[in-house]
mmCIF file of C-alpha atoms in Angstrom:
data_model
loop_
_atom_site.group_PDB
_atom_site.id
_atom_site.type_symbol
_atom_site.label_atom_id
_atom_site.label_comp_id
_atom_site.label_asym_id
_atom_site.label_seq_id
_atom_site.Cartn_x
_atom_site.Cartn_y
_atom_site.Cartn_z
ATOM 1 C CA MET A 1 117.111 128.614 47.614
ATOM 2 C CA PRO A 2 113.351 127.943 47.483
ATOM 3 C CA ALA A 3 112.237 124.340 47.467
ATOM 4 C CA ILE A 4 111.668 122.746 44.080
ATOM 5 C CA VAL A 5 108.285 121.144 44.502
ATOM 6 C CA SER A 6 108.736 118.585 41.738
ATOM 7 C CA ASN A 7 111.859 117.244 43.472
ATOM 8 C CA ALA A 8 110.493 117.354 47.007
ATOM 9 C CA LYS A 9 107.793 114.774 46.284
ATOM 10 C CA ASN A 10 110.521 112.230 45.524
ATOM 11 C CA PHE A 11 112.028 112.424 49.010
ATOM 12 C CA LEU A 12 111.192 110.122 51.939
ATOM 13 C CA LEU A 13 110.754 113.310 53.895
ATOM 14 C CA SER A 14 111.842 116.865 53.321
ATOM 15 C CA SER A 15 112.494 119.648 55.790
ATOM 16 C CA ASP A 16 110.951 122.024 53.235
ATOM 17 C CA TYR A 17 107.485 120.505 53.722
ATOM 18 C CA PRO A 18 105.834 119.474 56.992
ATOM 19 C CA LEU A 19 104.940 115.908 57.820
ATOM 20 C CA ASP A 20 101.406 115.161 58.835
ATOM 21 C CA LYS A 21 101.171 115.383 62.615
ATOM 22 C CA VAL A 22 98.579 113.103 64.103
ATOM 23 C CA VAL A 23 97.135 114.849 67.155
ATOM 24 C CA TYR A 24 94.760 112.086 68.239
ATOM 25 C CA LEU A 25 95.026 108.290 68.203
ATOM 26 C CA LYS A 26 92.538 105.721 69.437
ATOM 27 C CA GLU A 27 92.154 101.981 69.008
ATOM 28 C CA ASP A 28 88.965 100.458 70.364
ATOM 29 C CA THR A 29 86.158 97.939 69.880
ATOM 30 C CA TYR A 30 82.463 98.616 69.528
ATOM 31 C CA THR A 31 79.277 96.587 69.301
ATOM 32 C CA ALA A 32 77.281 97.776 66.304
ATOM 33 C CA THR A 33 73.696 96.858 67.038
ATOM 34 C CA ILE A 34 71.073 96.631 64.327
ATOM 35 C CA GLY A 35 70.155 99.936 62.692
ATOM 36 C CA PHE A 36 71.969 103.286 62.759
ATOM 37 C CA THR A 37 74.324 103.606 65.731
ATOM 38 C CA SER A 38 77.340 105.718 66.620
ATOM 39 C CA TYR A 39 80.562 104.936 68.403
ATOM 40 C CA THR A 40 81.417 108.019 70.443
ATOM 41 C CA VAL A 41 84.722 108.921 72.091
ATOM 42 C CA ALA A 42 85.804 112.151 73.765
ATOM 43 C CA HIS A 43 88.920 113.535 72.066
ATOM 44 C CA GLY A 44 90.008 115.963 74.809
ATOM 45 C CA LEU A 45 91.443 118.458 72.322
ATOM 46 C CA PRO A 46 91.018 122.243 72.544
ATOM 47 C CA PHE A 47 89.696 122.332 68.965
ATOM 48 C CA THR A 48 87.431 120.277 66.690
ATOM 49 C CA PRO A 49 89.835 117.844 65.031
ATOM 50 C CA LEU A 50 89.774 116.509 61.467
ATOM 51 C CA PRO A 51 89.017 112.809 61.967
ATOM 52 C CA LYS A 52 89.938 109.728 59.959
ATOM 53 C CA ALA A 53 89.305 106.065 60.707
ATOM 54 C CA VAL A 54 89.512 102.498 59.492
ATOM 55 C CA TRP A 55 87.670 99.510 60.904
ATOM 56 C CA SER A 56 87.409 95.750 60.768
ATOM 57 C CA THR A 57 85.106 92.948 61.845
ATOM 58 C CA THR A 58 88.031 90.852 63.085
ATOM 59 C CA SER A 59 90.619 91.561 65.766
ATOM 60 C CA ASP A 60 93.436 90.506 63.430
ATOM 61 C CA TRP A 61 92.376 93.200 60.931
ATOM 62 C CA SER A 62 92.451 90.608 58.145
ATOM 63 C CA ILE A 63 90.238 92.921 56.090
ATOM 64 C CA THR A 64 90.573 96.620 56.831
ATOM 65 C CA TYR A 65 87.635 98.751 55.722
ATOM 66 C CA ASN A 66 87.660 102.467 55.068
ATOM 67 C CA ILE A 67 84.836 104.683 56.240
ATOM 68 C CA SER A 68 81.814 104.387 53.882
ATOM 69 C CA ASP A 69 82.995 100.859 53.055
ATOM 70 C CA GLY A 70 81.534 97.712 54.504
ATOM 71 C CA VAL A 71 80.601 94.057 54.405
ATOM 72 C CA PRO A 72 78.867 93.290 51.072
ATOM 73 C CA SER A 73 75.234 92.279 51.304
ATOM 74 C CA SER A 74 73.951 89.036 49.812
ATOM 75 C CA THR A 75 70.983 91.021 48.468
ATOM 76 C CA PRO A 76 72.551 93.991 46.643
ATOM 77 C CA VAL A 77 69.259 94.983 45.025
ATOM 78 C CA SER A 78 67.939 96.135 48.388
ATOM 79 C CA GLU A 79 71.207 97.081 50.097
ATOM 80 C CA ILE A 80 74.817 97.336 49.053
ATOM 81 C CA TYR A 81 76.208 96.496 52.491
ATOM 82 C CA SER A 82 74.924 94.454 55.383
ATOM 83 C CA LEU A 83 77.262 96.375 57.705
ATOM 84 C CA GLN A 84 78.737 99.729 56.793
ATOM 85 C CA ALA A 85 80.677 102.443 58.570
ATOM 86 C CA ALA A 86 78.645 105.311 57.158
ATOM 87 C CA GLY A 87 80.831 108.168 58.330
ATOM 88 C CA VAL A 88 83.365 109.607 60.758
ATOM 89 C CA SER A 89 82.804 113.058 62.222
ATOM 90 C CA SER A 90 83.714 115.269 65.156
ATOM 91 C CA ASP A 91 82.567 118.215 67.180
ATOM 92 C CA ALA A 92 84.151 120.276 69.926
ATOM 93 C CA THR A 93 83.948 117.348 72.354
ATOM 94 C CA ASN A 94 83.741 113.978 70.591
ATOM 95 C CA ILE A 95 84.665 111.906 67.572
ATOM 96 C CA TYR A 96 81.872 109.763 66.130
ATOM 97 C CA VAL A 97 81.936 106.734 63.855
ATOM 98 C CA THR A 98 78.475 105.910 62.539
ATOM 99 C CA PHE A 99 77.442 102.413 61.564
ATOM 100 C CA LEU A 100 74.497 101.088 59.577
ATOM 101 C CA ASN A 101 73.933 97.440 60.409
ATOM 102 C CA THR A 102 71.188 95.194 59.064
ATOM 103 C CA ASN A 103 72.562 92.187 60.954
ATOM 104 C CA PRO A 104 72.217 91.275 64.597
ATOM 105 C CA SER A 105 74.798 92.914 66.850
ATOM 106 C CA THR A 106 78.304 92.786 65.353
ATOM 107 C CA GLN A 107 81.629 93.413 67.098
ATOM 108 C CA VAL A 108 83.777 95.874 65.154
ATOM 109 C CA TYR A 109 87.334 97.095 65.698
ATOM 110 C CA LEU A 110 88.254 100.715 65.207
ATOM 111 C CA ARG A 111 91.404 102.722 64.575
ATOM 112 C CA ILE A 112 90.836 106.462 64.703
ATOM 113 C CA TRP A 113 93.265 109.299 64.151
ATOM 114 C CA ALA A 114 92.892 113.026 63.612
ATOM 115 C CA PHE A 115 94.695 116.156 62.459
ATOM 116 C CA GLU A 116 94.701 119.690 63.802
ATOM 117 C CA PRO A 117 92.781 122.145 61.570
ATOM 118 C CA ALA A 118 94.906 124.674 59.701
ATOM 119 C CA ASP A 119 93.212 127.578 61.525
ATOM 120 C CA SER A 120 94.022 126.225 64.977
ATOM 121 C CA VAL A 121 96.919 127.257 67.239
ATOM 122 C CA ALA A 122 97.066 125.119 70.348
ATOM 123 C CA ASP A 123 99.600 123.394 72.570
ATOM 124 C CA ILE A 124 98.773 119.705 72.847
ATOM 125 C CA SER A 125 100.411 116.524 74.052
ATOM 126 C CA GLY A 126 102.408 114.429 71.621
ATOM 127 C CA THR A 127 101.071 111.175 70.181
ATOM 128 C CA ALA A 128 104.262 109.470 69.030
ATOM 129 C CA SER A 129 104.344 107.153 72.047
ATOM 130 C CA LEU A 130 100.841 105.897 71.204
ATOM 131 C CA GLY A 131 101.739 104.818 67.677
ATOM 132 C CA ASP A 132 104.221 102.431 66.111
ATOM 133 C CA SER A 133 107.739 101.867 67.391
ATOM 134 C CA PHE A 134 109.543 104.611 65.495
ATOM 135 C CA ALA A 135 108.377 108.220 65.136
ATOM 136 C CA LEU A 136 110.519 108.564 62.008
ATOM 137 C CA ASN A 137 112.197 105.742 60.131
ATOM 138 C CA THR A 138 114.143 106.044 56.889
ATOM 139 C CA ASP A 139 112.693 102.704 55.791
ATOM 140 C CA ASN A 140 109.434 104.549 55.187
ATOM 141 C CA ASN A 141 108.245 107.176 52.728
ATOM 142 C CA TYR A 142 106.250 109.804 54.621
ATOM 143 C CA THR A 143 103.283 111.828 53.382
ATOM 144 C CA LYS A 144 104.375 115.430 52.872
ATOM 145 C CA LEU A 145 101.900 118.245 53.348
ATOM 146 C CA TYR A 146 101.924 120.977 50.686
ATOM 147 C CA MET A 147 98.896 123.099 51.538
ATOM 148 C CA ALA A 148 96.241 123.103 54.234
ATOM 149 C CA GLY A 149 93.452 125.525 54.885
ATOM 150 C CA VAL A 150 89.827 126.369 55.511
ATOM 151 C CA THR A 151 87.438 127.716 52.899
ATOM 152 C CA ALA A 152 84.899 130.466 53.331
ATOM 153 C CA SER A 153 81.442 129.512 54.517
ATOM 154 C CA SER A 154 78.406 129.647 52.273
ATOM 155 C CA SER A 155 74.785 128.596 52.531
ATOM 156 C CA VAL A 156 74.255 128.484 48.765
ATOM 157 C CA PRO A 157 73.487 124.900 47.680
ATOM 158 C CA ASN A 158 75.918 123.445 45.137
ATOM 159 C CA SER A 159 78.228 126.448 45.423
ATOM 160 C CA THR A 160 81.935 125.776 45.172
ATOM 161 C CA ALA A 161 85.174 126.683 46.857
ATOM 162 C CA ALA A 162 88.329 126.357 44.759
ATOM 163 C CA VAL A 163 91.949 126.121 45.876
ATOM 164 C CA VAL A 164 94.716 126.454 43.289
ATOM 165 C CA HIS A 165 97.588 124.109 44.130
ATOM 166 C CA GLY A 166 99.425 124.475 40.804
ATOM 167 C CA LEU A 167 101.402 121.236 41.217
ATOM 168 C CA GLY A 168 100.936 120.064 37.614
ATOM 169 C CA TYR A 169 99.889 116.570 38.682
ATOM 170 C CA TYR A 170 97.058 114.957 40.675
ATOM 171 C CA PRO A 171 98.026 115.260 44.352
ATOM 172 C CA GLU A 172 96.703 113.251 47.254
ATOM 173 C CA VAL A 173 94.011 115.242 49.025
ATOM 174 C CA GLU A 174 91.976 115.061 52.222
ATOM 175 C CA VAL A 175 88.745 117.038 52.653
ATOM 176 C CA TRP A 176 86.310 117.500 55.518
ATOM 177 C CA TYR A 177 83.054 119.488 55.362
ATOM 178 C CA VAL A 178 81.585 121.358 58.327
ATOM 179 C CA ARG A 179 77.873 121.846 58.971
ATOM 180 C CA ASN A 180 75.968 122.598 62.160
ATOM 181 C CA GLY A 181 79.047 122.302 64.353
ATOM 182 C CA TYR A 182 80.081 118.883 63.042
ATOM 183 C CA THR A 183 83.150 118.136 60.917
ATOM 184 C CA TYR A 184 82.665 115.205 58.520
ATOM 185 C CA ASN A 185 85.386 113.364 56.601
ATOM 186 C CA LEU A 186 84.392 113.360 52.923
ATOM 187 C CA THR A 187 84.323 109.714 51.835
ATOM 188 C CA GLY A 188 81.448 109.383 49.388
ATOM 189 C CA THR A 189 79.496 111.471 46.949
ATOM 190 C CA GLN A 190 76.643 111.454 44.448
ATOM 191 C CA THR A 191 76.066 112.997 41.066
ATOM 192 C CA ILE A 192 72.904 113.346 39.007
ATOM 193 C CA ASP A 193 73.601 113.231 35.292
ATOM 194 C CA ASN A 194 77.231 114.156 36.078
ATOM 195 C CA VAL A 195 76.381 117.191 38.245
ATOM 196 C CA PRO A 196 77.498 116.940 41.902
ATOM 197 C CA PHE A 197 74.541 116.366 44.191
ATOM 198 C CA HIS A 198 76.111 115.906 47.619
ATOM 199 C CA ASP A 199 79.373 117.261 48.986
ATOM 200 C CA THR A 200 82.079 116.505 46.438
ATOM 201 C CA ALA A 201 85.737 117.240 45.889
ATOM 202 C CA ILE A 202 87.050 117.399 42.334
ATOM 203 C CA VAL A 203 90.784 117.549 41.639
ATOM 204 C CA THR A 204 92.709 118.571 38.537
ATOM 205 C CA PRO A 205 96.477 118.990 38.083
ATOM 206 C CA THR A 206 96.081 122.621 39.116
ATOM 207 C CA THR A 207 93.003 122.981 41.313
ATOM 208 C CA LEU A 208 90.975 121.373 44.093
ATOM 209 C CA THR A 209 87.296 122.318 43.863
ATOM 210 C CA MET A 210 84.946 121.503 46.717
ATOM 211 C CA TRP A 211 81.176 121.421 46.080
ATOM 212 C CA ARG A 212 78.677 122.062 48.826
ATOM 213 C CA ASP A 213 75.601 119.896 49.183
ATOM 214 C CA GLY A 214 73.014 120.480 46.462
ATOM 215 C CA PHE A 215 70.018 120.810 48.760
ATOM 216 C CA ILE A 216 71.100 121.912 52.215
ATOM 217 C CA THR A 217 70.921 125.664 52.874
ATOM 218 C CA THR A 218 72.697 125.786 56.235
ATOM 219 C CA PRO A 219 76.165 127.358 56.168
ATOM 220 C CA GLU A 220 78.875 124.946 55.099
ATOM 221 C CA TYR A 221 82.616 125.192 54.638
ATOM 222 C CA PHE A 222 85.574 122.857 54.076
ATOM 223 C CA HIS A 223 88.906 121.922 55.601
ATOM 224 C CA TYR A 224 91.428 120.636 53.064
ATOM 225 C CA ARG A 225 94.921 119.143 53.067
ATOM 226 C CA ILE A 226 96.837 118.834 49.785
ATOM 227 C CA TYR A 227 99.949 116.678 49.726
ATOM 228 C CA LEU A 228 103.023 116.672 47.552
ATOM 229 C CA ASP A 229 102.507 112.946 47.154
ATOM 230 C CA GLU A 230 101.108 112.151 43.742
ATOM 231 C CA LEU A 231 97.891 110.201 43.248
ATOM 232 C CA SER A 232 98.609 108.774 39.839
ATOM 233 C CA MET B 1 103.093 119.926 75.171
ATOM 234 C CA SER B 2 103.829 121.687 71.898
ATOM 235 C CA GLU B 3 102.069 123.413 69.028
ATOM 236 C CA PRO B 4 102.269 120.994 66.061
ATOM 237 C CA SER B 5 102.071 123.689 63.389
ATOM 238 C CA ASN B 6 105.305 125.275 64.687
ATOM 239 C CA PHE B 7 107.348 122.305 63.483
ATOM 240 C CA ILE B 8 108.197 120.942 60.044
ATOM 241 C CA LEU B 9 109.283 117.651 61.576
ATOM 242 C CA THR B 10 108.811 116.548 65.146
ATOM 243 C CA SER B 11 109.248 113.267 66.902
ATOM 244 C CA ASP B 12 106.483 114.252 69.346
ATOM 245 C CA PHE B 13 103.663 113.372 66.992
ATOM 246 C CA ALA B 14 102.829 110.218 65.099
ATOM 247 C CA THR B 15 102.616 110.530 61.344
ATOM 248 C CA LEU B 16 101.526 108.688 58.202
ATOM 249 C CA LYS B 17 103.584 106.532 55.860
ATOM 250 C CA ASN B 18 103.090 106.062 52.141
ATOM 251 C CA ASP B 19 102.446 102.478 51.141
ATOM 252 C CA ALA B 20 101.482 101.495 47.572
ATOM 253 C CA LYS B 21 99.577 102.714 44.532
ATOM 254 C CA ASP B 22 97.744 101.163 41.629
ATOM 255 C CA THR B 23 94.941 101.807 39.175
ATOM 256 C CA LEU B 24 91.720 99.823 38.816
ATOM 257 C CA SER B 25 89.209 100.155 35.981
ATOM 258 C CA VAL B 26 85.909 98.756 34.791
ATOM 259 C CA THR B 27 84.317 99.231 31.371
ATOM 260 C CA LEU B 28 80.547 99.139 31.053
ATOM 261 C CA PRO B 29 78.763 98.025 27.871
ATOM 262 C CA SER B 30 76.789 100.338 25.658
ATOM 263 C CA THR B 31 73.463 98.662 26.414
ATOM 264 C CA LEU B 32 72.382 96.537 29.349
ATOM 265 C CA ASN B 33 69.200 94.718 30.224
ATOM 266 C CA ILE B 34 68.913 93.940 33.938
ATOM 267 C CA PRO B 35 66.316 91.332 34.921
ATOM 268 C CA ALA B 36 63.649 92.282 37.410
ATOM 269 C CA ASN B 37 64.711 92.593 41.058
ATOM 270 C CA SER B 38 68.338 91.805 40.405
ATOM 271 C CA ALA B 39 71.733 93.487 40.177
ATOM 272 C CA VAL B 40 74.624 93.307 37.754
ATOM 273 C CA THR B 41 78.176 93.865 38.923
ATOM 274 C CA TYR B 42 81.487 94.548 37.237
ATOM 275 C CA SER B 43 84.769 94.502 39.106
ATOM 276 C CA ASP B 44 88.531 94.779 38.901
ATOM 277 C CA ILE B 45 90.746 93.336 41.618
ATOM 278 C CA LYS B 46 94.453 93.897 42.166
ATOM 279 C CA ALA B 47 96.833 92.853 44.885
ATOM 280 C CA PHE B 48 98.706 95.775 46.404
ATOM 281 C CA GLY B 49 99.131 97.601 49.650
ATOM 282 C CA THR B 50 99.595 96.613 53.263
ATOM 283 C CA ASN B 51 96.629 95.277 55.158
ATOM 284 C CA GLY B 52 95.627 97.787 57.780
ATOM 285 C CA ALA B 53 96.407 100.694 55.485
ATOM 286 C CA SER B 54 93.899 103.385 54.697
ATOM 287 C CA SER B 55 93.718 104.896 51.225
ATOM 288 C CA ARG B 56 93.122 107.983 49.145
ATOM 289 C CA VAL B 57 91.214 107.463 45.920
ATOM 290 C CA ARG B 58 90.584 109.393 42.738
ATOM 291 C CA LEU B 59 87.522 108.215 40.762
ATOM 292 C CA MET B 60 86.439 109.129 37.269
ATOM 293 C CA SER B 61 83.901 108.026 34.701
ATOM 294 C CA THR B 62 84.613 108.812 31.058
ATOM 295 C CA LYS B 63 81.028 110.078 30.820
ATOM 296 C CA ASP B 64 81.913 112.770 33.356
ATOM 297 C CA ASN B 65 85.636 113.515 32.961
ATOM 298 C CA ASP B 66 85.899 115.030 36.440
ATOM 299 C CA TRP B 67 88.214 113.298 38.883
ATOM 300 C CA HIS B 68 86.320 112.966 42.155
ATOM 301 C CA THR B 69 88.860 112.692 44.872
ATOM 302 C CA LEU B 70 88.518 110.853 48.165
ATOM 303 C CA PRO B 71 85.267 109.082 47.647
ATOM 304 C CA TYR B 72 85.429 105.429 48.409
ATOM 305 C CA ASN B 73 81.969 105.187 46.952
ATOM 306 C CA GLU B 74 79.848 107.125 44.555
ATOM 307 C CA TYR B 75 76.346 107.041 43.280
ATOM 308 C CA LEU B 76 76.202 108.115 39.677
ATOM 309 C CA TYR B 77 72.491 108.659 39.230
ATOM 310 C CA ASN B 78 71.328 109.006 35.663
ATOM 311 C CA THR B 79 68.105 109.438 33.816
ATOM 312 C CA GLY B 80 67.623 107.410 30.686
ATOM 313 C CA ALA B 81 66.554 103.839 31.452
ATOM 314 C CA THR B 82 63.250 102.226 30.592
ATOM 315 C CA VAL B 83 61.086 99.716 32.427
ATOM 316 C CA SER B 84 58.042 98.358 30.603
ATOM 317 C CA GLY B 85 58.350 101.230 28.144
ATOM 318 C CA GLY B 86 58.344 103.923 30.824
ATOM 319 C CA SER B 87 61.342 106.151 31.587
ATOM 320 C CA VAL B 88 63.094 105.663 34.925
ATOM 321 C CA GLY B 89 66.317 106.776 36.520
ATOM 322 C CA TYR B 90 69.024 104.358 37.509
ATOM 323 C CA SER B 91 72.049 104.398 39.749
ATOM 324 C CA ILE B 92 75.551 103.183 39.142
ATOM 325 C CA TYR B 93 77.146 102.515 42.506
ATOM 326 C CA VAL B 94 80.925 102.595 42.506
ATOM 327 C CA ALA B 95 82.912 101.338 45.477
ATOM 328 C CA VAL B 96 86.619 100.979 46.158
ATOM 329 C CA SER B 97 87.189 98.409 48.860
ATOM 330 C CA ARG B 98 89.821 96.163 50.342
ATOM 331 C CA VAL B 99 88.406 92.669 49.880
ATOM 332 C CA SER B 100 91.175 90.615 51.422
ATOM 333 C CA SER B 101 94.393 91.140 53.321
ATOM 334 C CA THR B 102 96.179 91.587 49.987
ATOM 335 C CA GLU B 103 93.652 92.879 47.448
ATOM 336 C CA PHE B 104 91.788 96.060 46.539
ATOM 337 C CA GLN B 105 88.651 95.916 44.416
ATOM 338 C CA LEU B 106 86.820 98.443 42.253
ATOM 339 C CA LYS B 107 83.222 97.240 42.097
ATOM 340 C CA VAL B 108 80.411 98.718 40.045
ATOM 341 C CA TYR B 109 76.810 97.777 40.818
ATOM 342 C CA LEU B 110 73.759 98.419 38.693
ATOM 343 C CA ALA B 111 70.572 97.340 40.447
ATOM 344 C CA ASN B 112 67.060 96.956 39.084
ATOM 345 C CA PRO B 113 64.560 97.203 41.948
ATOM 346 C CA TYR B 114 61.613 97.078 39.597
ATOM 347 C CA GLY B 115 59.378 94.091 38.815
ATOM 348 C CA ALA B 116 60.265 94.060 35.115
ATOM 349 C CA THR B 117 63.431 94.173 33.020
ATOM 350 C CA MET B 118 65.224 97.520 33.060
ATOM 351 C CA SER B 119 66.880 98.485 29.772
ATOM 352 C CA ILE B 120 69.702 101.000 29.725
ATOM 353 C CA THR B 121 71.187 102.480 26.562
ATOM 354 C CA SER B 122 74.112 104.871 26.131
ATOM 355 C CA LEU B 123 75.737 103.267 29.184
ATOM 356 C CA SER B 124 79.175 102.882 27.650
ATOM 357 C CA GLN B 125 81.910 104.310 29.900
ATOM 358 C CA THR B 126 85.094 103.358 31.666
ATOM 359 C CA ILE B 127 85.241 103.949 35.402
ATOM 360 C CA THR B 128 88.744 104.307 36.799
ATOM 361 C CA ALA B 129 89.990 104.437 40.369
ATOM 362 C CA VAL B 130 93.529 105.511 41.213
ATOM 363 C CA VAL B 131 94.261 104.218 44.698
ATOM 364 C CA SER B 132 97.077 105.210 47.003
ATOM 365 C CA SER B 133 97.285 103.426 50.306
ATOM 366 C CA PHE B 134 98.988 104.903 53.368
ATOM 367 C CA ILE B 135 99.737 103.433 56.743
ATOM 368 C CA PRO B 136 98.304 105.039 59.886
ATOM 369 C CA PRO B 137 100.395 105.078 63.037
ATOM 370 C CA PHE B 138 98.907 101.872 64.468
ATOM 371 C CA ILE B 139 101.002 99.654 62.199
#
């Protein structure tokens, strides 16, 4: 009997849909000096992973920031943030977290994880022992992956790649864009008079549409992960 | 060693846990005059989610009607403001942030970097963020 998608999203986990498998984990500290700097760590994987990260300015993680989030500036006219994690990206060797800091050197704390791309087939070491106490625990509700893939490449600015998920509701989605050998987690975007200007992902109850940058003409494509879990 | 994609479920690899969800929204006025070299902010704050969690966000402005997924921040750049009688563009910066160990915030900034009052008309819109937090394997 095929899985009924609308029921599967209500389960803590379901053997009909794969759990996310985190293939890389790293917790570390970094001194963000003034200006644009990058934390760099070798991932040791036989593919370019899809990175994610959170960070904090305190070791107790009392405020956890996402990537593209940061410490609010006292002068928002000139700058939104005084310290911002501008992006997380990867290449065949490293994972990078980029910071923009207008303060003197600031100690930051990082938690980085990554997924295997959908077009990769590789044997790798497990990560369960690096994470929390239980690999699976029925006290928790786990994110359930519905679709994952890679779009075609294009060098046409503002061109789109669409994936029909057909779920009938707004699903949780993760997107990364790839340019010049680097894979970037999509965490921010811009529009001009409502038209996407930079890389953008737009979701409807049926379709995920990914927009390429509006000005860059180098080839660009996307990795995407669509979950059964509803973002509503 | 194993190939992760060969398994639906495996105890070899850490995974992610769902945490909490909520919706934040901000409504902007129809017209706005921003004094020279200053910024105006609007915000909505709600307490939900576990500290240490990451999040997935869906953002929309009623002037656009497209749900932009994932972005924790957006610049909505628009033409149609005036400074000293001349037409200028302006940006609406939208950010979804955790602002304390218990609270998420949707914050909307409109900044006037010019040396005179910036007047914006036809600004009216509601900006909504649907936020779902999830817990990475470190917690």
